[in-house]
Structures are given as C-alpha cells and as structure tokens.
Amino acid sequence: MNENLRIAVVGATGVVGTEVLSTLLLRDFPAEQLTVLGSERSEGEELAYGEETLEVEPVSAETLRGMGLVLLATPADASRTLASMAQAAGAWVVDASSAFRADGTVPLVLPGFNSEALGSFKGRIVALPSAVTTAVANIVEPLRQAFGVAQVQVTALMGVSSSGQRGLKELEQQTSALLSGREPEAHVFPHRVGFNLVPQVGPFLANSPWTEEEAGWTLECARLFASKGEVPVVAGTAVQVPTFFGHGLSLHVRLKKPAPVEQARAALKGSPALKVLDTPTEKVYPLPSLVTADPTIHVGRLRSFPQAPEWLTLFATVDNAGRGAALNLVEAGLRLAGSDA
Ligand SMILES: NC(=O)c1ccc[n+]([C@@H]2O[C@H](COP(=O)([O-])OP(=O)(O)OC[C@H]3O[C@@H](n4cnc5c(N)ncnc54)[C@H](OP(=O)(O)O)[C@@H]3O)[C@@H](O)[C@H]2O)c1
C-alpha cells in the first residue's frame, strides 16, 4: 500500500472531475495529498473537498512534479498532450477521454471487468472505456458467462452531461428560452436538444455513417471481451436526449442459446456491478433519476418472446459521469499506484 501517494486530478472543475473528487472523498483520500488542476481558465477557482477547500492551478510540468498518479478528466485533445507531460513527471496516468481507447499500445481497462490488464503492460498510461461501454460490458458479461452472447444492439439515450459543463449549460439555456417563448440557438449540439431528441452524439467518423461515439462501443467492447475469449458484436445508435444526468440504454442481446427470462434475471442478479429493478407491475424499473450517484448499473424491463427465444430485451441506466467515468478513473488509478485508499 502506497500511503504517501500524491494524486493530481486534471479537469477537476468539469463534470467528471467533480465526480472524481466526490469518489476520492468517499474513500477518505487526504486533501493534503490531492492537487486539483485545470486550464488557465479555471486558475484560482476554489473547490470544496469535505471540510477543505482546494484551489485550482493550471496544469504544467511544474504542477505535475512529484505526483504519483495523474487522473485525466480532460477532453481528448488535451489528454494527448497532458498524458506525455504526466508520464515525463514519472506519474501513472489514467485517462477518461477517447484519446487512447483505440491505441493498441495502451491497455483499455474497465476495473472489475479486466483489471488483470493493469498488471501486464510496460507503459504508464491506461485508457478507460466510455460510459456506454462500461454499462454494456458489465451487463453482457454475466449473460455471456451463463448463455454465451453473439450480438448486442444498443440504443443509448444520452443525457447532456456527457458533453460536459457546456452541455449542461446549453440544455438549461434552451429549456429556459423555450419556456419563455424564444427559439434558442444550438452551439454545443448539432440541433436544439431542449424538448427534442438528436440522433447524433459527437462528430461522425470521416466517410462513415457511424459517429465516433457509436464506433467506439464496437471497438472498445471488442478490446474488452478479447480478454474473455468470446467477442460479441456490439453496435447501435447514440441519441442525445434532454435530460441532464444519466444514460438510458435499450439493449437487444442475442444469446448463443435460448434462455428463459427468469434465468437471465438470475444471471444479472449475480453480478455485483448491477442492480436489477424489474417489477414493472409496481412501476419498478430503471430510471436516470434513480441512478445518479449510484455505483451500480440498473437493469430491468427484461423480456423475450417465443418466436425468437435467443433474443433478450432489456432497459438499463448508468450514472454516466460517476459510474461511467470517475469510479473507473479512481479504481484503476489506485490499483496502478499500489494504493488501497
Ligand atoms: N461527462 C461524461 O459523462 C463522461 C463520461 C465518460 C468519459 N468522459 C470524458 O471525460 C473527459 C472530461 O469530460 P467532462 O464531461 O468532465 O468535460 P467538462 O465538464 O467539459 O470538463 C473538462 C475539464 O477539462 C479541463 N480542461 C479542458 N482543456 C484543458 C487543458 N488544455 N488543460 C487542462 N485542463 C483542461 C477543463 O478545465 P477548465 O475549467 O479550466 O476549462 C474542465 O475541468 C472527456 O474526455 C470526456 O469525453 C466524460
């Protein structure tokens, strides 16, 4: 155990960075061993950490000096530069962005799923999967173990916090403008998201009908499930919805053998990463409003139908910034740095 570990959280003022601080606080990580960093825009900003107040400093080689672990909760372009800078400072680096997810030289690690990948590489940077992949992998794995899984079709209904503080602000402004009878402008999202749905989250890949977000699920699941020796094809549609926090996922899973819903439910209940909420007659099922700040992924509305008994349909929710990013950052980081904090 590394009791003197110093951690820098870069992007501490952002949606994910805020959740990282909450996660570290829950684990009683000492304030005096924590440094909060951002761009020059947030220099001097004060962040509450329990009873303490931490002042944000701009990230630089100087402010990274002496850090044992650097958690990057920054946009991908910033992470590319900052990961090298943090490595040069001798720190372990875990990155929440998409910068290294497709890089075969950087392990893609989902703590609790393929944590063993942390022990078998020579570099100092670890990439984390997206929030949607975090949820899909955790839901599919117990089904794969019980029945085998051939294919997963996903529709992800993504809250605007997936686009960070700017996404939150845009939905707030658009909702307020629309309720006042004004037509708002769209800056962060390609169309108005207030009282609307937009079937595009982030940019499209060059010369492709898939967005980077959607293509990411396929690639990240292929990387993660390779460690299990059985790779289901995962593909789907990302939809921006006018909620603030939490993603909803409609999943259609093609199992390798037919499974009664009761057996599928039992398999899902056996996973500590999941909470099964599935009593529809009592209006009990996953809701984004229920999953905020919950480290488990909620699963419910399990259904199959006799004409296609190998298909299982379900609905799930995940706290995108907390469970889908911050928890992974902290768990992978502490394990890498050899701390039990
Ligand atoms: N939000 C989610 O649900 C989610 C889930 C999984 C992964 N992620 C990934 O996590 C990362 C952070 O997302 P977010 O939602 O927290 O975004 P955000 O709310 O926009 O926060 C971004 C943070 O990065 C900092 N930053 C930006 N450019 C920087 C630079 N050049 N140097 C240092 N700091 C810089 C910002 O600091 P300033 O305040 O100083 O600008 C801010 O603290 C992204 O890569 C995102 O894709 C997000």
CSV table of C-alpha atoms in Angstrom, one decimal, residues 9-274:
chain,number,residue,atom,x,y,z
A,9,VAL,CA,-6.9,15.4,-10.8
A,10,VAL,CA,-6.7,17.3,-14.1
A,11,GLY,CA,-10.0,18.7,-15.3
A,12,ALA,CA,-11.2,19.0,-11.7
A,13,THR,CA,-13.7,21.7,-12.5
A,14,GLY,CA,-15.5,19.5,-15.1
A,15,VAL,CA,-18.5,17.1,-14.8
A,16,VAL,CA,-16.2,14.1,-14.4
A,17,GLY,CA,-13.6,15.9,-12.3
A,18,THR,CA,-16.3,16.9,-9.8
A,19,GLU,CA,-17.3,13.2,-9.5
A,20,VAL,CA,-13.7,12.2,-9.1
A,21,LEU,CA,-13.3,14.4,-6.1
A,22,SER,CA,-16.5,13.0,-4.6
A,23,THR,CA,-15.2,9.5,-5.1
A,24,LEU,CA,-11.9,10.2,-3.5
A,25,LEU,CA,-13.6,11.9,-0.6
A,26,LEU,CA,-15.8,8.9,-0.1
A,27,ARG,CA,-12.6,6.8,0.2
A,28,ASP,CA,-11.2,9.4,2.7
A,29,PHE,CA,-8.3,10.2,0.4
A,30,PRO,CA,-6.4,13.0,2.3
A,31,ALA,CA,-6.8,16.5,1.0
A,32,GLU,CA,-3.1,17.3,1.6
A,33,GLN,CA,-2.1,14.6,-0.9
A,34,LEU,CA,-4.5,15.9,-3.6
A,35,THR,CA,-3.8,18.6,-6.2
A,36,VAL,CA,-6.6,20.0,-8.5
A,37,LEU,CA,-5.6,21.2,-11.9
A,38,GLY,CA,-7.3,22.6,-14.9
A,39,SER,CA,-6.6,25.0,-17.8
A,40,GLU,CA,-5.7,28.7,-17.2
A,41,ARG,CA,-9.4,29.4,-17.5
A,42,SER,CA,-10.1,27.9,-14.0
A,43,GLU,CA,-6.9,29.1,-12.3
A,44,GLY,CA,-7.7,30.2,-8.7
A,45,GLU,CA,-11.1,28.6,-8.6
A,46,GLU,CA,-11.9,27.1,-5.2
A,47,LEU,CA,-13.3,23.6,-5.0
A,48,ALA,CA,-14.9,22.1,-1.8
A,49,TYR,CA,-13.4,18.8,-0.7
A,50,GLY,CA,-15.2,17.8,2.5
A,51,GLU,CA,-14.3,20.4,5.1
A,52,GLU,CA,-11.3,21.6,3.0
A,53,THR,CA,-11.1,24.0,0.1
A,54,LEU,CA,-8.7,23.2,-2.8
A,55,GLU,CA,-7.5,25.9,-5.2
A,56,VAL,CA,-7.3,25.0,-8.9
A,57,GLU,CA,-3.9,25.6,-10.5
A,58,PRO,CA,-3.1,25.5,-14.2
A,59,VAL,CA,-1.6,22.2,-15.3
A,60,SER,CA,2.1,22.3,-16.2
A,61,ALA,CA,5.3,20.3,-15.9
A,62,GLU,CA,5.8,22.2,-12.7
A,63,THR,CA,2.4,21.5,-11.1
A,64,LEU,CA,2.7,17.8,-12.1
A,65,ARG,CA,6.1,17.4,-10.4
A,66,GLY,CA,6.0,14.9,-7.5
A,67,MET,CA,2.7,13.3,-8.5
A,68,GLY,CA,2.5,9.5,-8.2
A,69,LEU,CA,-0.8,9.4,-10.1
A,70,VAL,CA,-2.5,11.7,-12.6
A,71,LEU,CA,-6.2,11.3,-13.3
A,72,LEU,CA,-7.1,13.0,-16.6
A,73,ALA,CA,-10.7,14.1,-16.8
A,74,THR,CA,-10.0,16.3,-19.8
A,75,PRO,CA,-11.1,16.5,-23.5
A,76,ALA,CA,-9.2,14.1,-25.8
A,77,ASP,CA,-7.0,16.7,-27.4
A,78,ALA,CA,-5.8,18.0,-24.1
A,79,SER,CA,-5.3,14.4,-22.8
A,80,ARG,CA,-3.0,13.6,-25.7
A,81,THR,CA,-0.6,16.4,-24.6
A,82,LEU,CA,-1.1,16.0,-20.8
A,83,ALA,CA,-0.5,12.2,-20.7
A,84,SER,CA,3.0,12.7,-22.1
A,85,MET,CA,3.7,15.5,-19.7
A,86,ALA,CA,2.5,13.5,-16.7
A,87,GLN,CA,4.5,10.4,-17.8
A,88,ALA,CA,7.6,12.6,-18.1
A,89,ALA,CA,6.9,13.6,-14.5
A,90,GLY,CA,7.1,9.9,-13.6
A,91,ALA,CA,3.4,9.5,-12.7
A,92,TRP,CA,1.0,6.7,-13.5
A,93,VAL,CA,-1.7,8.2,-15.8
A,94,VAL,CA,-5.3,7.1,-16.3
A,95,ASP,CA,-7.3,8.9,-19.0
A,96,ALA,CA,-11.1,9.1,-19.2
A,97,SER,CA,-11.2,10.6,-22.7
A,98,SER,CA,-11.3,8.8,-26.1
A,99,ALA,CA,-7.7,9.8,-26.8
A,100,PHE,CA,-6.1,6.3,-26.3
A,101,ARG,CA,-9.1,3.9,-26.4
A,102,ALA,CA,-8.2,2.7,-29.9
A,103,ASP,CA,-4.4,2.7,-29.3
A,104,GLY,CA,-3.2,-0.9,-29.2
A,105,THR,CA,-0.1,0.0,-27.2
A,106,VAL,CA,-2.3,1.4,-24.3
A,107,PRO,CA,-4.3,-1.0,-22.2
A,108,LEU,CA,-8.1,-0.4,-22.2
A,109,VAL,CA,-9.1,-1.2,-18.7
A,110,LEU,CA,-12.5,-1.5,-17.1
A,111,PRO,CA,-11.9,-2.1,-13.4
A,112,GLY,CA,-13.7,-5.2,-12.1
A,113,PHE,CA,-14.0,-6.5,-15.7
A,114,ASN,CA,-10.4,-6.9,-16.9
A,115,SER,CA,-8.4,-5.4,-14.1
A,116,GLU,CA,-5.8,-8.0,-14.7
A,117,ALA,CA,-4.7,-6.0,-17.8
A,118,LEU,CA,-3.2,-3.4,-15.3
A,119,GLY,CA,-0.5,-5.9,-14.3
A,120,SER,CA,0.7,-6.9,-17.8
A,121,PHE,CA,2.0,-3.8,-19.6
A,122,LYS,CA,5.1,-1.8,-19.7
A,123,GLY,CA,3.9,1.8,-20.2
A,124,ARG,CA,2.4,4.2,-17.7
A,125,ILE,CA,-0.8,5.2,-19.4
A,126,VAL,CA,-4.1,3.4,-19.1
A,127,ALA,CA,-7.3,4.2,-21.1
A,128,LEU,CA,-10.8,3.7,-19.9
A,129,PRO,CA,-13.9,2.8,-21.9
A,130,SER,CA,-16.8,5.2,-22.4
A,131,ALA,CA,-19.7,5.3,-20.1
A,132,VAL,CA,-21.9,3.4,-22.5
A,133,THR,CA,-19.3,0.7,-23.0
A,134,THR,CA,-18.9,0.5,-19.2
A,135,ALA,CA,-22.6,-0.3,-18.9
A,136,VAL,CA,-22.8,-2.6,-21.9
A,137,ALA,CA,-19.8,-4.7,-20.9
A,138,ASN,CA,-21.0,-5.1,-17.3
A,139,ILE,CA,-24.5,-6.1,-18.4
A,140,VAL,CA,-23.3,-8.5,-21.1
A,141,GLU,CA,-20.6,-10.3,-19.1
A,142,PRO,CA,-22.9,-12.3,-16.8
A,143,LEU,CA,-25.2,-13.2,-19.7
A,144,ARG,CA,-22.1,-14.3,-21.7
A,145,GLN,CA,-20.9,-16.5,-18.8
A,146,ALA,CA,-24.4,-18.1,-18.5
A,147,PHE,CA,-25.5,-18.5,-22.1
A,148,GLY,CA,-22.9,-17.1,-24.5
A,149,VAL,CA,-23.6,-13.8,-26.3
A,150,ALA,CA,-23.4,-13.4,-30.1
A,151,GLN,CA,-24.6,-9.9,-30.7
A,152,VAL,CA,-25.8,-6.8,-28.8
A,153,GLN,CA,-27.9,-4.0,-30.3
A,154,VAL,CA,-27.8,-0.8,-28.3
A,155,THR,CA,-29.8,2.4,-28.4
A,156,ALA,CA,-28.2,4.8,-25.9
A,157,LEU,CA,-30.3,7.8,-24.7
A,158,MET,CA,-27.6,10.1,-23.5
A,159,GLY,CA,-28.1,12.9,-21.0
A,160,VAL,CA,-26.4,16.2,-21.9
A,161,SER,CA,-23.8,15.9,-19.1
A,162,SER,CA,-22.0,13.5,-21.5
A,163,SER,CA,-20.9,16.8,-23.3
A,164,GLY,CA,-19.6,18.2,-20.0
A,165,GLN,CA,-20.3,21.5,-18.4
A,166,ARG,CA,-21.1,23.1,-21.7
A,167,GLY,CA,-23.8,20.5,-22.5
A,168,LEU,CA,-25.4,21.1,-19.1
A,169,LYS,CA,-25.5,24.9,-19.7
A,170,GLU,CA,-26.9,24.6,-23.2
A,171,LEU,CA,-29.8,22.4,-22.2
A,172,GLU,CA,-30.5,24.8,-19.2
A,173,GLN,CA,-30.5,27.8,-21.5
A,174,GLN,CA,-32.5,26.2,-24.3
A,175,THR,CA,-35.2,25.0,-21.9
A,176,SER,CA,-35.5,28.4,-20.2
A,177,ALA,CA,-35.6,30.1,-23.6
A,178,LEU,CA,-38.3,27.8,-25.0
A,179,LEU,CA,-40.4,28.2,-21.8
A,180,SER,CA,-40.2,31.9,-22.4
A,181,GLY,CA,-41.4,31.6,-26.0
A,182,ARG,CA,-38.0,32.2,-27.6
A,183,GLU,CA,-36.3,29.9,-30.1
A,184,PRO,CA,-32.8,29.1,-28.7
A,185,GLU,CA,-29.6,28.7,-30.6
A,186,ALA,CA,-27.6,25.5,-30.7
A,187,HIS,CA,-23.9,25.7,-30.1
A,188,VAL,CA,-22.7,22.5,-28.4
A,189,PHE,CA,-25.2,20.1,-30.0
A,190,PRO,CA,-25.9,20.0,-33.8
A,191,HIS,CA,-29.6,20.8,-33.2
A,192,ARG,CA,-31.7,22.1,-30.4
A,193,VAL,CA,-31.8,19.4,-27.7
A,194,GLY,CA,-34.3,21.2,-25.5
A,195,PHE,CA,-37.7,19.4,-25.9
A,196,ASN,CA,-36.1,17.4,-28.7
A,197,LEU,CA,-34.1,14.3,-29.5
A,198,VAL,CA,-31.0,14.4,-31.7
A,199,PRO,CA,-29.7,11.1,-33.2
A,200,GLN,CA,-26.2,12.3,-33.3
A,201,VAL,CA,-23.8,12.4,-30.2
A,202,GLY,CA,-20.4,13.9,-31.1
A,203,PRO,CA,-18.9,14.0,-34.6
A,204,PHE,CA,-19.3,11.4,-37.4
A,205,LEU,CA,-16.2,9.4,-38.4
A,206,ALA,CA,-14.7,10.5,-41.7
A,207,ASN,CA,-16.5,8.9,-44.6
A,208,SER,CA,-18.7,6.8,-42.3
A,209,PRO,CA,-22.4,6.7,-41.3
A,210,TRP,CA,-21.3,6.0,-37.7
A,211,THR,CA,-20.5,8.6,-35.1
A,212,GLU,CA,-17.2,8.3,-33.1
A,213,GLU,CA,-19.3,7.5,-30.0
A,214,GLU,CA,-21.1,4.6,-31.7
A,215,ALA,CA,-18.0,3.2,-33.4
A,216,GLY,CA,-16.3,3.5,-30.0
A,217,TRP,CA,-18.7,1.0,-28.4
A,218,THR,CA,-17.9,-1.6,-31.1
A,219,LEU,CA,-14.2,-1.2,-30.8
A,220,GLU,CA,-14.0,-0.9,-27.0
A,221,CYS,CA,-16.2,-4.0,-26.5
A,222,ALA,CA,-14.1,-5.9,-28.9
A,223,ARG,CA,-10.9,-4.9,-26.9
A,224,LEU,CA,-12.5,-5.7,-23.5
A,225,PHE,CA,-14.2,-9.0,-24.5
A,226,ALA,CA,-11.0,-10.2,-26.2
A,227,SER,CA,-9.7,-11.0,-22.7
A,228,LYS,CA,-12.7,-13.3,-22.2
A,229,GLY,CA,-12.1,-15.2,-25.4
A,230,GLU,CA,-15.5,-14.5,-26.8
A,231,VAL,CA,-16.3,-11.2,-28.6
A,232,PRO,CA,-19.9,-10.3,-29.2
A,233,VAL,CA,-20.7,-7.8,-32.0
A,234,VAL,CA,-21.8,-4.6,-30.3
A,235,ALA,CA,-23.4,-1.8,-32.4
A,236,GLY,CA,-26.1,0.8,-32.1
A,237,THR,CA,-27.3,4.3,-32.1
A,238,ALA,CA,-26.5,7.2,-29.8
A,239,VAL,CA,-29.3,9.7,-29.2
A,240,GLN,CA,-28.9,13.0,-27.3
A,241,VAL,CA,-31.9,13.4,-25.0
A,242,PRO,CA,-33.0,16.5,-23.0
A,243,THR,CA,-32.1,15.1,-19.6
A,244,PHE,CA,-29.1,16.3,-17.5
A,245,PHE,CA,-27.5,13.3,-15.8
A,246,GLY,CA,-27.7,9.6,-16.5
A,247,HIS,CA,-27.9,7.5,-19.7
A,248,GLY,CA,-30.7,5.1,-20.6
A,249,LEU,CA,-29.8,2.0,-22.7
A,250,SER,CA,-32.3,-0.1,-24.6
A,251,LEU,CA,-30.5,-3.4,-25.3
A,252,HIS,CA,-31.3,-6.3,-27.5
A,253,VAL,CA,-29.0,-9.2,-26.8
A,254,ARG,CA,-28.7,-12.3,-29.0
A,255,LEU,CA,-27.7,-15.2,-26.7
A,256,LYS,CA,-25.9,-18.3,-28.0
A,257,LYS,CA,-28.7,-20.4,-26.6
A,258,PRO,CA,-32.3,-19.6,-25.7
A,259,ALA,CA,-32.7,-18.6,-22.1
A,260,PRO,CA,-35.9,-18.2,-20.1
A,261,VAL,CA,-36.2,-14.6,-18.7
A,262,GLU,CA,-36.1,-16.0,-15.1
A,263,GLN,CA,-32.6,-17.5,-15.8
A,264,ALA,CA,-31.4,-14.3,-17.4
A,265,ARG,CA,-32.6,-12.3,-14.5
A,266,ALA,CA,-30.8,-14.6,-12.1
A,267,ALA,CA,-27.6,-14.3,-14.1
A,268,LEU,CA,-27.8,-10.5,-13.9
A,269,LYS,CA,-28.6,-10.5,-10.2
A,270,GLY,CA,-25.4,-12.4,-9.6
A,271,SER,CA,-23.3,-9.5,-10.7
A,272,PRO,CA,-22.1,-7.0,-8.0
A,273,ALA,CA,-21.9,-4.4,-10.8
A,274,LEU,CA,-25.6,-4.5,-11.4
